[in-house]
């Protein structure tokens, strides 16, 4: 059997990524909802559709500063003419109306407009009964007791009717959407002070391995700087979680098991990195694969994924807190986070959809890919002037980490792809750094 045939045979024994993700996500449920006031709800995911209890605006109002009038009274304006103070203007003769009062945004008494009269109004002021137009100040002589109007706006100009922007009963935001500052403003303007949301998942990140040392110095032979726990904590925060970095845990079975069980008291999800292989130093896999009653267990699966083929998922502790186990190589760990841990966080948070958005893009450079594996390769995506996208592959394979530092997308090459030619159309996940 040739080396290529050996590789294909080995790949056939791997679990397809889509099948694996489906089996994991089906085991999870979104966190229980809670009621929060608007300022606390920002950044959380709505558990229910939010409906407008009242129209917005709540009443007919002036949209601009000017004079509220009846459009019928302005019918004389609108033809070419002249005025001693203004010179040439659009209107045969100015229309003169009596100004019977001033209305500000705080005015609350209802008033009625009679023919031949108008009110001076500020933006946001309640509209007088009978008014159907607000004339801008600069289209008038700005009179106080009486005003000359030089140009007639269209009927309804300068006016905001009740419910023009938001009707009562309208869906302001759907369940599964993140609460944004504009949403908070919309809810408040509609009279909503509290919303039901899913809490942000609490995520604990642990790096494992006797070889690990903390940041601040270059690694020596037998040492590896722990980049993963810092990067994965940042990635979890970016995904909307409340993330806590525990740091480095040595390959001590009892210490590892005890640390993880302690963290179940404050975690909705635990993410580990390192120790997912079958080598003599991969203690994490041996410890978490053990099925002890009341302590949960993790299943490690060889997935058709490049980089980083082995992923772990299961539960730990009596509370059965979900745990995601990612590889120790930094680039593979971050790709593993994107394809597994991030969707898990989104599901726990109640977000929809749980996966990154994707686009079709025009490939600018020919790339090769290992057969039988679904490769996620760092890439730079750009919009084309005529529409669509282009994608430039960045460093992958053993250099995935440096490629990711420049990437705004992930080029996705399927299991059957060994070469993607320049000019072909490929799938790209968009790495929106703000979720």
Tab-separated table of C-alpha atoms in Angstrom:
chain	number	residue	atom	x	y	z
A	1	UNK	CA	0.000	0.000	0.000
A	2	UNK	CA	1.353	3.449	-0.934
A	3	UNK	CA	1.848	6.309	1.500
A	4	UNK	CA	-1.099	8.131	-0.097
A	5	UNK	CA	-3.311	5.090	0.307
A	6	UNK	CA	-2.190	4.730	3.941
A	7	UNK	CA	-3.127	8.361	4.589
A	8	UNK	CA	-6.522	7.924	2.963
A	9	UNK	CA	-7.204	4.764	4.953
A	10	UNK	CA	-6.285	6.541	8.192
A	11	UNK	CA	-8.513	9.490	7.296
A	12	UNK	CA	-11.440	7.159	6.656
A	13	UNK	CA	-11.256	6.070	10.321
A	14	UNK	CA	-11.769	9.654	11.500
A	15	UNK	CA	-15.186	11.018	12.439
A	16	UNK	CA	-16.509	13.682	10.035
A	17	UNK	CA	-16.473	17.099	11.664
A	18	UNK	CA	-20.145	17.888	10.965
A	19	UNK	CA	-21.235	14.574	12.486
A	20	UNK	CA	-19.060	15.169	15.547
A	21	UNK	CA	-20.340	18.705	16.114
A	22	UNK	CA	-23.932	17.535	15.789
A	23	UNK	CA	-23.410	14.821	18.404
A	24	UNK	CA	-21.878	17.350	20.837
A	25	UNK	CA	-24.367	20.184	20.398
A	26	UNK	CA	-27.372	17.868	20.744
A	27	UNK	CA	-26.236	17.086	24.301
A	28	UNK	CA	-26.367	20.729	25.413
A	29	UNK	CA	-29.101	23.144	26.394
A	30	UNK	CA	-29.067	26.921	26.767
A	31	UNK	CA	-28.616	28.244	30.296
A	32	UNK	CA	-31.824	29.029	32.241
A	33	UNK	CA	-33.172	32.536	31.554
A	34	UNK	CA	-33.336	35.410	34.016
A	35	UNK	CA	-34.967	38.831	34.125
A	36	UNK	CA	-32.563	41.793	33.980
A	37	UNK	CA	-32.969	45.544	33.709
A	38	UNK	CA	-31.798	47.129	30.483
A	39	UNK	CA	-28.314	48.227	31.530
A	40	UNK	CA	-27.497	44.786	32.949
A	41	UNK	CA	-28.967	43.009	29.921
A	42	UNK	CA	-26.545	44.573	27.445
A	43	UNK	CA	-24.310	41.882	25.903
A	44	UNK	CA	-26.613	39.019	26.863
A	45	UNK	CA	-28.819	36.999	24.538
A	46	UNK	CA	-32.584	37.436	24.531
A	47	UNK	CA	-34.496	34.374	25.712
A	48	UNK	CA	-37.791	35.555	24.193
A	49	UNK	CA	-38.970	37.802	21.393
A	50	UNK	CA	-39.332	41.360	22.693
A	51	UNK	CA	-42.594	43.004	21.599
A	52	UNK	CA	-43.361	46.722	21.718
A	53	UNK	CA	-46.036	47.338	24.384
A	54	UNK	CA	-46.696	50.851	23.064
A	55	UNK	CA	-46.266	52.695	19.771
A	56	UNK	CA	-43.233	54.912	19.206
A	57	UNK	CA	-43.566	57.831	18.975
A	58	UNK	CA	-46.358	57.583	21.531
A	59	UNK	CA	-48.105	60.666	20.103
A	60	UNK	CA	-48.098	62.826	16.969
A	61	UNK	CA	-45.143	65.191	17.246
A	62	UNK	CA	-43.021	67.725	15.389
A	63	UNK	CA	-39.940	66.186	13.817
A	64	UNK	CA	-38.175	69.553	13.381
A	65	UNK	CA	-38.164	73.069	14.785
A	66	UNK	CA	-40.603	75.262	12.861
A	67	UNK	CA	-44.265	76.191	12.569
A	68	UNK	CA	-47.062	73.611	12.835
A	69	UNK	CA	-49.800	74.455	10.357
A	70	UNK	CA	-52.612	73.115	8.196
A	71	UNK	CA	-51.378	72.244	4.723
A	72	UNK	CA	-54.546	73.760	3.184
A	73	UNK	CA	-53.540	77.153	4.598
A	74	UNK	CA	-50.238	77.033	2.698
A	75	UNK	CA	-51.685	76.456	-0.776
A	76	UNK	CA	-50.723	79.961	-1.907
A	77	UNK	CA	-47.012	79.283	-1.454
A	78	UNK	CA	-45.039	77.287	-4.008
A	79	UNK	CA	-44.740	79.467	-7.138
A	80	UNK	CA	-41.875	81.719	-8.207
A	81	UNK	CA	-42.121	85.264	-6.736
A	82	UNK	CA	-40.209	87.838	-4.705
A	83	UNK	CA	-40.133	89.366	-1.230
A	84	UNK	CA	-38.564	92.671	-0.111
A	85	UNK	CA	-36.432	91.019	2.562
A	86	UNK	CA	-35.700	87.627	0.938
A	87	UNK	CA	-35.489	88.437	-2.758
A	88	UNK	CA	-36.497	85.716	-5.209
A	89	UNK	CA	-38.274	82.716	-3.599
A	90	UNK	CA	-40.446	79.729	-4.472
A	91	UNK	CA	-43.963	81.126	-3.990
A	92	UNK	CA	-46.235	83.615	-5.741
A	93	UNK	CA	-46.799	85.523	-2.494
A	94	UNK	CA	-45.835	84.687	1.104
A	95	UNK	CA	-48.601	83.065	3.120
A	96	UNK	CA	-49.228	84.965	6.362
A	97	UNK	CA	-50.433	83.013	9.418
A	98	UNK	CA	-51.075	84.152	12.972
A	99	UNK	CA	-48.817	82.467	15.561
A	100	UNK	CA	-51.182	81.597	18.412
A	101	UNK	CA	-48.671	79.949	20.756
A	102	UNK	CA	-45.408	78.157	21.365
A	103	UNK	CA	-45.112	74.416	22.000
A	104	UNK	CA	-42.010	72.748	23.451
A	105	UNK	CA	-41.138	69.098	24.002
A	106	UNK	CA	-42.490	69.363	27.561
A	107	UNK	CA	-45.895	70.750	26.485
A	108	UNK	CA	-48.679	68.410	27.518
A	109	UNK	CA	-51.982	70.256	27.201
A	110	UNK	CA	-53.800	69.363	23.939
A	111	UNK	CA	-54.397	72.367	21.677
A	112	UNK	CA	-56.389	72.737	18.472
A	113	UNK	CA	-55.308	74.556	15.333
A	114	UNK	CA	-57.852	76.855	13.665
A	115	UNK	CA	-57.747	77.887	9.995
A	116	UNK	CA	-55.295	80.695	9.279
A	117	UNK	CA	-53.226	80.066	12.409
A	118	UNK	CA	-50.113	78.129	13.383
A	119	UNK	CA	-48.019	77.229	16.416
A	120	UNK	CA	-44.288	77.741	16.830
A	121	UNK	CA	-43.006	74.248	17.722
A	122	UNK	CA	-39.772	72.652	18.844
A	123	UNK	CA	-38.675	69.211	17.634
A	124	UNK	CA	-40.382	66.596	19.787
A	125	UNK	CA	-43.324	68.833	20.745
A	126	UNK	CA	-46.840	67.353	20.594
A	127	UNK	CA	-48.496	68.268	17.332
A	128	UNK	CA	-51.584	70.511	17.609
A	129	UNK	CA	-54.861	68.833	16.669
A	130	UNK	CA	-55.539	69.599	13.015
A	131	UNK	CA	-51.891	70.256	12.046
A	132	UNK	CA	-50.503	68.114	9.253
A	133	UNK	CA	-47.255	69.893	8.348
A	134	UNK	CA	-44.345	71.627	10.090
A	135	UNK	CA	-42.692	74.407	8.098
A	136	UNK	CA	-38.909	74.688	8.681
A	137	UNK	CA	-37.821	77.940	10.302
A	138	UNK	CA	-35.550	78.859	7.379
A	139	UNK	CA	-38.532	78.812	4.988
A	140	UNK	CA	-40.135	81.687	6.930
A	141	UNK	CA	-39.406	85.210	8.130
A	142	UNK	CA	-39.253	83.745	11.696
A	143	UNK	CA	-42.057	85.981	12.888
A	144	UNK	CA	-43.363	85.756	16.461
A	145	UNK	CA	-46.944	87.165	16.460
A	146	UNK	CA	-47.410	86.398	12.767
A	147	UNK	CA	-45.196	84.557	10.322
A	148	UNK	CA	-44.753	84.771	6.568
A	149	UNK	CA	-44.214	81.376	4.957
A	150	UNK	CA	-42.301	81.495	1.699
A	151	UNK	CA	-42.502	77.884	0.585
A	152	UNK	CA	-45.053	75.147	1.199
A	153	UNK	CA	-43.634	71.737	2.169
A	154	UNK	CA	-45.357	68.547	1.149
A	155	UNK	CA	-48.282	67.440	3.269
A	156	UNK	CA	-46.956	65.511	6.284
A	157	UNK	CA	-43.464	67.023	6.050
A	158	UNK	CA	-41.792	67.648	9.405
A	159	UNK	CA	-44.339	65.456	11.209
A	160	UNK	CA	-43.906	62.151	13.071
A	161	UNK	CA	-47.156	60.318	13.619
A	162	UNK	CA	-47.773	58.013	16.575
A	163	UNK	CA	-46.381	54.574	15.763
A	164	UNK	CA	-44.568	55.767	12.625
A	165	UNK	CA	-41.319	54.130	13.734
A	166	UNK	CA	-42.576	51.307	15.943
A	167	UNK	CA	-46.129	49.937	16.084
A	168	UNK	CA	-47.598	48.427	19.247
A	169	UNK	CA	-47.033	44.662	19.194
A	170	UNK	CA	-44.139	44.878	16.728
A	171	UNK	CA	-41.183	42.518	17.317
A	172	UNK	CA	-38.349	44.780	18.446
A	173	UNK	CA	-35.776	41.977	18.661
A	174	UNK	CA	-36.008	38.195	18.263
A	175	UNK	CA	-35.030	35.529	20.751
A	176	UNK	CA	-31.396	34.529	20.217
A	177	UNK	CA	-30.182	38.057	19.425
A	178	UNK	CA	-27.464	39.760	21.472
A	179	UNK	CA	-28.676	42.889	23.276
A	180	UNK	CA	-26.897	45.876	21.708
A	181	UNK	CA	-26.847	49.568	22.749
A	182	UNK	CA	-29.328	50.531	19.966
A	183	UNK	CA	-31.626	47.745	21.171
A	184	UNK	CA	-31.430	49.121	24.713
A	185	UNK	CA	-32.470	52.551	23.398
A	186	UNK	CA	-35.332	51.025	21.386
A	187	UNK	CA	-36.601	49.032	24.367
A	188	UNK	CA	-36.440	52.060	26.659
A	189	UNK	CA	-38.194	54.316	24.120
A	190	UNK	CA	-40.960	51.706	23.864
A	191	UNK	CA	-41.463	51.653	27.636
A	192	UNK	CA	-39.605	48.409	28.373
A	193	UNK	CA	-37.462	48.459	31.506
A	194	UNK	CA	-36.632	44.743	31.856
A	195	UNK	CA	-36.004	41.889	29.417
A	196	UNK	CA	-35.589	38.131	29.817
A	197	UNK	CA	-32.122	36.987	28.748
A	198	UNK	CA	-29.783	34.040	29.009
A	199	UNK	CA	-26.822	34.720	31.306
A	200	UNK	CA	-23.375	34.975	29.768
A	201	UNK	CA	-21.726	31.545	30.194
A	202	UNK	CA	-18.997	31.387	32.834
A	203	UNK	CA	-16.010	29.722	31.170
A	204	UNK	CA	-12.915	28.452	32.982
A	205	UNK	CA	-9.731	27.884	30.942
A	206	UNK	CA	-6.991	25.473	32.097
A	207	UNK	CA	-3.700	24.620	30.383
A	208	UNK	CA	-2.178	21.238	31.269
A	209	UNK	CA	1.329	19.825	31.003
A	210	UNK	CA	4.540	19.508	33.060
A	211	UNK	CA	6.433	21.208	30.245
A	212	UNK	CA	4.500	24.474	30.472
A	213	UNK	CA	5.945	27.696	31.868
A	214	UNK	CA	4.214	31.036	32.193
A	215	UNK	CA	4.736	33.973	29.865
A	216	UNK	CA	7.549	36.456	30.307
A	217	UNK	CA	10.545	34.460	29.115
A	218	UNK	CA	11.470	32.368	26.072
A	219	UNK	CA	11.159	28.622	26.476
A	220	UNK	CA	14.202	26.436	27.017
A	221	UNK	CA	14.604	22.780	25.974
A	222	UNK	CA	11.951	20.819	27.861
A	223	UNK	CA	9.807	23.933	28.329
A	224	UNK	CA	6.894	25.441	26.403
A	225	UNK	CA	5.495	28.893	27.104
A	226	UNK	CA	1.781	28.726	27.910
A	227	UNK	CA	0.266	30.833	25.147
A	228	UNK	CA	-2.931	28.796	24.951
A	229	UNK	CA	-4.676	29.656	28.196
A	230	UNK	CA	-4.230	33.375	27.548
A	231	UNK	CA	-5.446	33.112	23.943
A	232	UNK	CA	-8.409	30.862	24.733
A	233	UNK	CA	-9.535	33.107	27.593
A	234	UNK	CA	-9.496	36.076	25.219
A	235	UNK	CA	-11.357	34.034	22.587
A	236	UNK	CA	-14.035	33.063	25.119
A	237	UNK	CA	-14.532	36.712	26.109
A	238	UNK	CA	-14.804	37.654	22.437
A	239	UNK	CA	-17.476	34.958	22.059
A	240	UNK	CA	-19.560	36.598	24.811
A	241	UNK	CA	-18.512	34.563	27.843
A	242	UNK	CA	-17.345	35.585	31.295
A	243	UNK	CA	-13.968	33.863	31.126
A	244	UNK	CA	-11.498	33.021	33.879
A	245	UNK	CA	-7.941	31.830	33.268
A	246	UNK	CA	-6.813	29.330	35.890
A	247	UNK	CA	-3.356	28.969	34.380
A	248	UNK	CA	-1.132	25.910	34.305
A	249	UNK	CA	-1.935	22.526	35.850
A	250	UNK	CA	0.822	19.903	36.076
A	251	UNK	CA	0.315	16.328	34.892
A	252	UNK	CA	-0.657	15.106	38.355
A	253	UNK	CA	-3.780	12.912	38.143
A	254	UNK	CA	-5.264	13.742	41.535
A	255	UNK	CA	-4.323	17.397	41.335
A	256	UNK	CA	-5.843	17.661	37.869
A	257	UNK	CA	-9.075	15.927	38.858
A	258	UNK	CA	-9.357	18.004	42.036
A	259	UNK	CA	-8.749	21.294	40.219
A	260	UNK	CA	-11.386	20.575	37.612
A	261	UNK	CA	-13.962	19.500	40.202
A	262	UNK	CA	-13.297	22.663	42.220
A	263	UNK	CA	-13.955	24.773	39.128
A	264	UNK	CA	-17.373	23.193	38.551
A	265	UNK	CA	-18.673	25.397	41.369
A	266	UNK	CA	-18.198	28.552	39.280
A	267	UNK	CA	-18.234	27.320	35.683
A	268	UNK	CA	-20.879	26.663	33.045
A	269	UNK	CA	-18.125	25.343	30.758
A	270	UNK	CA	-14.518	24.248	31.285
A	271	UNK	CA	-12.012	24.436	28.437
A	272	UNK	CA	-8.734	22.548	28.715
A	273	UNK	CA	-5.787	22.619	26.364
A	274	UNK	CA	-3.071	19.975	26.022
A	275	UNK	CA	-2.963	16.282	26.867
A	276	UNK	CA	-5.513	15.093	24.310
A	277	UNK	CA	-3.136	12.626	22.641
A	278	UNK	CA	-2.171	9.072	23.580
A	279	UNK	CA	1.478	9.687	24.439
A	280	UNK	CA	3.074	8.866	27.803
A	281	UNK	CA	2.755	12.475	28.986
A	282	UNK	CA	-0.882	12.973	27.983
A	283	UNK	CA	-2.300	12.680	31.494
A	284	UNK	CA	-5.474	14.689	30.861
A	285	UNK	CA	-6.897	12.107	28.477
A	286	UNK	CA	-6.206	9.242	30.865
A	287	UNK	CA	-7.719	11.059	33.841
A	288	UNK	CA	-10.876	12.383	32.179
A	289	UNK	CA	-11.600	9.228	30.172
A	290	UNK	CA	-12.024	7.275	33.417
A	291	UNK	CA	-15.728	6.722	34.152
A	292	UNK	CA	-15.981	7.195	37.910
A	293	UNK	CA	-19.523	7.259	39.366
A	294	UNK	CA	-20.651	10.821	40.098
A	295	UNK	CA	-17.583	12.371	38.498
A	296	UNK	CA	-18.538	12.424	34.830
A	297	UNK	CA	-16.366	11.398	31.914
A	298	UNK	CA	-14.956	12.834	28.714
A	299	UNK	CA	-14.847	11.076	25.360
A	300	UNK	CA	-11.876	11.828	23.126
A	301	UNK	CA	-12.554	11.551	19.405
A	302	UNK	CA	-10.280	11.547	16.390
A	303	UNK	CA	-12.002	14.043	14.088
A	304	UNK	CA	-11.352	14.695	10.394
A	305	UNK	CA	-10.004	18.149	11.216
A	306	UNK	CA	-6.822	19.978	10.256
A	307	UNK	CA	-5.061	21.256	12.263
A	308	UNK	CA	-5.680	19.332	15.484
A	309	UNK	CA	-7.455	16.024	14.905
A	310	UNK	CA	-8.242	14.948	18.507
A	311	UNK	CA	-10.971	16.729	20.480
A	312	UNK	CA	-12.584	15.871	23.786
A	313	UNK	CA	-16.070	16.523	25.105
A	314	UNK	CA	-17.992	15.347	28.148
A	315	UNK	CA	-18.794	16.402	31.702
A	316	UNK	CA	-16.955	16.649	35.001
A	317	UNK	CA	-18.121	16.726	38.622
A	318	UNK	CA	-21.416	15.917	40.242
A	319	UNK	CA	-23.012	18.911	38.526
A	320	UNK	CA	-21.982	17.481	35.150
A	321	UNK	CA	-20.429	20.697	33.907
A	322	UNK	CA	-19.556	20.439	30.203
A	323	UNK	CA	-15.862	20.277	29.381
A	324	UNK	CA	-14.191	20.837	26.009
A	325	UNK	CA	-10.647	19.506	25.580
A	326	UNK	CA	-8.505	21.119	22.882
A	327	UNK	CA	-5.033	20.214	21.560
A	328	UNK	CA	-1.870	21.695	23.026
A	329	UNK	CA	-0.406	23.136	19.832
A	330	UNK	CA	-1.446	26.838	19.842
A	331	UNK	CA	-2.691	27.063	16.258
A	332	UNK	CA	-4.627	23.807	16.596
A	333	UNK	CA	-6.055	24.956	19.934
A	334	UNK	CA	-7.428	28.160	18.413
A	335	UNK	CA	-8.886	26.323	15.412
A	336	UNK	CA	-10.409	23.794	17.816
A	337	UNK	CA	-11.924	26.667	19.750
A	338	UNK	CA	-13.482	28.076	16.587
A	339	UNK	CA	-15.026	24.815	15.414
A	340	UNK	CA	-16.072	23.346	18.806
A	341	UNK	CA	-15.748	25.582	21.886
A	342	UNK	CA	-17.184	28.725	20.336
A	343	UNK	CA	-20.389	27.027	19.109
A	344	UNK	CA	-20.765	25.471	22.578
A	345	UNK	CA	-20.514	28.922	24.202
A	346	UNK	CA	-23.024	30.349	21.739
A	347	UNK	CA	-25.468	27.506	22.421
A	348	UNK	CA	-25.181	27.895	26.211
A	349	UNK	CA	-25.774	31.636	25.781
A	350	UNK	CA	-28.889	30.955	23.696
A	351	UNK	CA	-27.475	32.757	20.647
A	352	UNK	CA	-28.725	32.021	17.134
A	353	UNK	CA	-26.998	31.041	14.946
A	354	UNK	CA	-24.188	29.327	16.855
A	355	UNK	CA	-21.750	29.251	13.926
A	356	UNK	CA	-19.752	32.026	12.301
A	357	UNK	CA	-21.217	33.561	9.131
A	358	UNK	CA	-19.675	32.315	5.890
A	359	UNK	CA	-19.329	33.605	2.337
A	360	UNK	CA	-18.297	32.267	-1.045
A	361	UNK	CA	-15.049	33.839	-2.200
A	362	UNK	CA	-12.766	33.927	-5.252
A	363	UNK	CA	-9.480	32.210	-4.345
A	364	UNK	CA	-6.420	34.291	-5.255
A	365	UNK	CA	-3.754	31.617	-4.837
A	366	UNK	CA	-3.583	27.857	-5.382
A	367	UNK	CA	-3.380	25.873	-2.137
A	368	UNK	CA	-3.005	22.206	-1.298
A	369	UNK	CA	-4.826	20.432	1.513
A	370	UNK	CA	-4.493	17.013	3.199
A	371	UNK	CA	-6.988	14.551	1.771
A	372	UNK	CA	-9.651	13.171	4.095
A	373	UNK	CA	-9.472	16.160	6.479
A	374	UNK	CA	-11.516	19.343	6.650
A	375	UNK	CA	-8.884	22.065	6.794
A	376	UNK	CA	-9.433	25.493	8.327
A	377	UNK	CA	-6.707	27.754	7.006
A	378	UNK	CA	-6.112	31.392	8.054
A	379	UNK	CA	-6.988	33.828	5.282
A	380	UNK	CA	-7.593	37.454	4.468
A	381	UNK	CA	-11.015	38.217	2.971
A	382	UNK	CA	-11.802	41.367	0.978
A	383	UNK	CA	-14.906	42.659	-0.746
A	384	UNK	CA	-14.732	43.082	-4.521
A	385	UNK	CA	-15.729	46.375	-6.107
A	386	UNK	CA	-18.257	44.687	-8.326
A	387	UNK	CA	-19.661	42.585	-5.508
A	388	UNK	CA	-18.633	39.321	-3.885
A	389	UNK	CA	-15.400	38.526	-2.062
A	390	UNK	CA	-11.818	37.499	-2.681
A	391	UNK	CA	-9.718	35.433	-0.294
A	392	UNK	CA	-5.935	35.320	0.091
A	393	UNK	CA	-4.620	32.239	1.956
A	394	UNK	CA	-2.230	32.930	4.844
A	395	UNK	CA	0.234	30.658	6.609
A	396	UNK	CA	-1.277	27.329	7.686
A	397	UNK	CA	-0.019	23.928	8.795
A	398	UNK	CA	2.726	24.323	11.423
A	399	UNK	CA	2.479	28.120	11.004
A	400	UNK	CA	-1.262	28.421	11.663
A	401	UNK	CA	-0.721	30.567	14.778
A	402	UNK	CA	1.161	33.303	12.909
A	403	UNK	CA	-1.382	33.090	10.087
A	404	UNK	CA	-4.263	33.580	12.526
A	405	UNK	CA	-2.700	36.760	13.876
A	406	UNK	CA	-3.256	38.377	10.453
A	407	UNK	CA	-6.486	36.628	9.467
A	408	UNK	CA	-9.998	38.007	9.231
A	409	UNK	CA	-11.361	34.730	7.908
A	410	UNK	CA	-10.853	30.975	7.769
A	411	UNK	CA	-10.605	29.293	4.377
A	412	UNK	CA	-12.515	25.986	4.589
A	413	UNK	CA	-11.273	23.121	2.411
A	414	UNK	CA	-13.398	19.973	2.505
A	415	UNK	CA	-12.333	16.397	3.066
A	416	UNK	CA	-12.251	15.614	-0.671
A	417	UNK	CA	-10.150	18.647	-1.577
A	418	UNK	CA	-6.429	18.055	-2.076
A	419	UNK	CA	-5.831	21.115	-4.282
A	420	UNK	CA	-7.859	24.293	-4.623
A	421	UNK	CA	-6.841	26.209	-7.737
A	422	UNK	CA	-6.500	29.971	-7.973
A	423	UNK	CA	-9.707	31.398	-9.409
A	424	UNK	CA	-11.940	28.736	-7.895
A	425	UNK	CA	-14.818	29.516	-5.514
A	426	UNK	CA	-14.301	28.451	-1.889
A	427	UNK	CA	-16.082	28.755	1.458
A	428	UNK	CA	-14.733	31.211	4.042
A	429	UNK	CA	-15.778	31.717	7.656
A	430	UNK	CA	-15.744	35.400	8.622
A	431	UNK	CA	-13.904	36.148	11.849
A	432	UNK	CA	-15.919	39.058	13.164
A	433	UNK	CA	-13.800	40.064	16.163
A	434	UNK	CA	-16.891	41.501	17.874
A	435	UNK	CA	-18.834	38.251	17.598
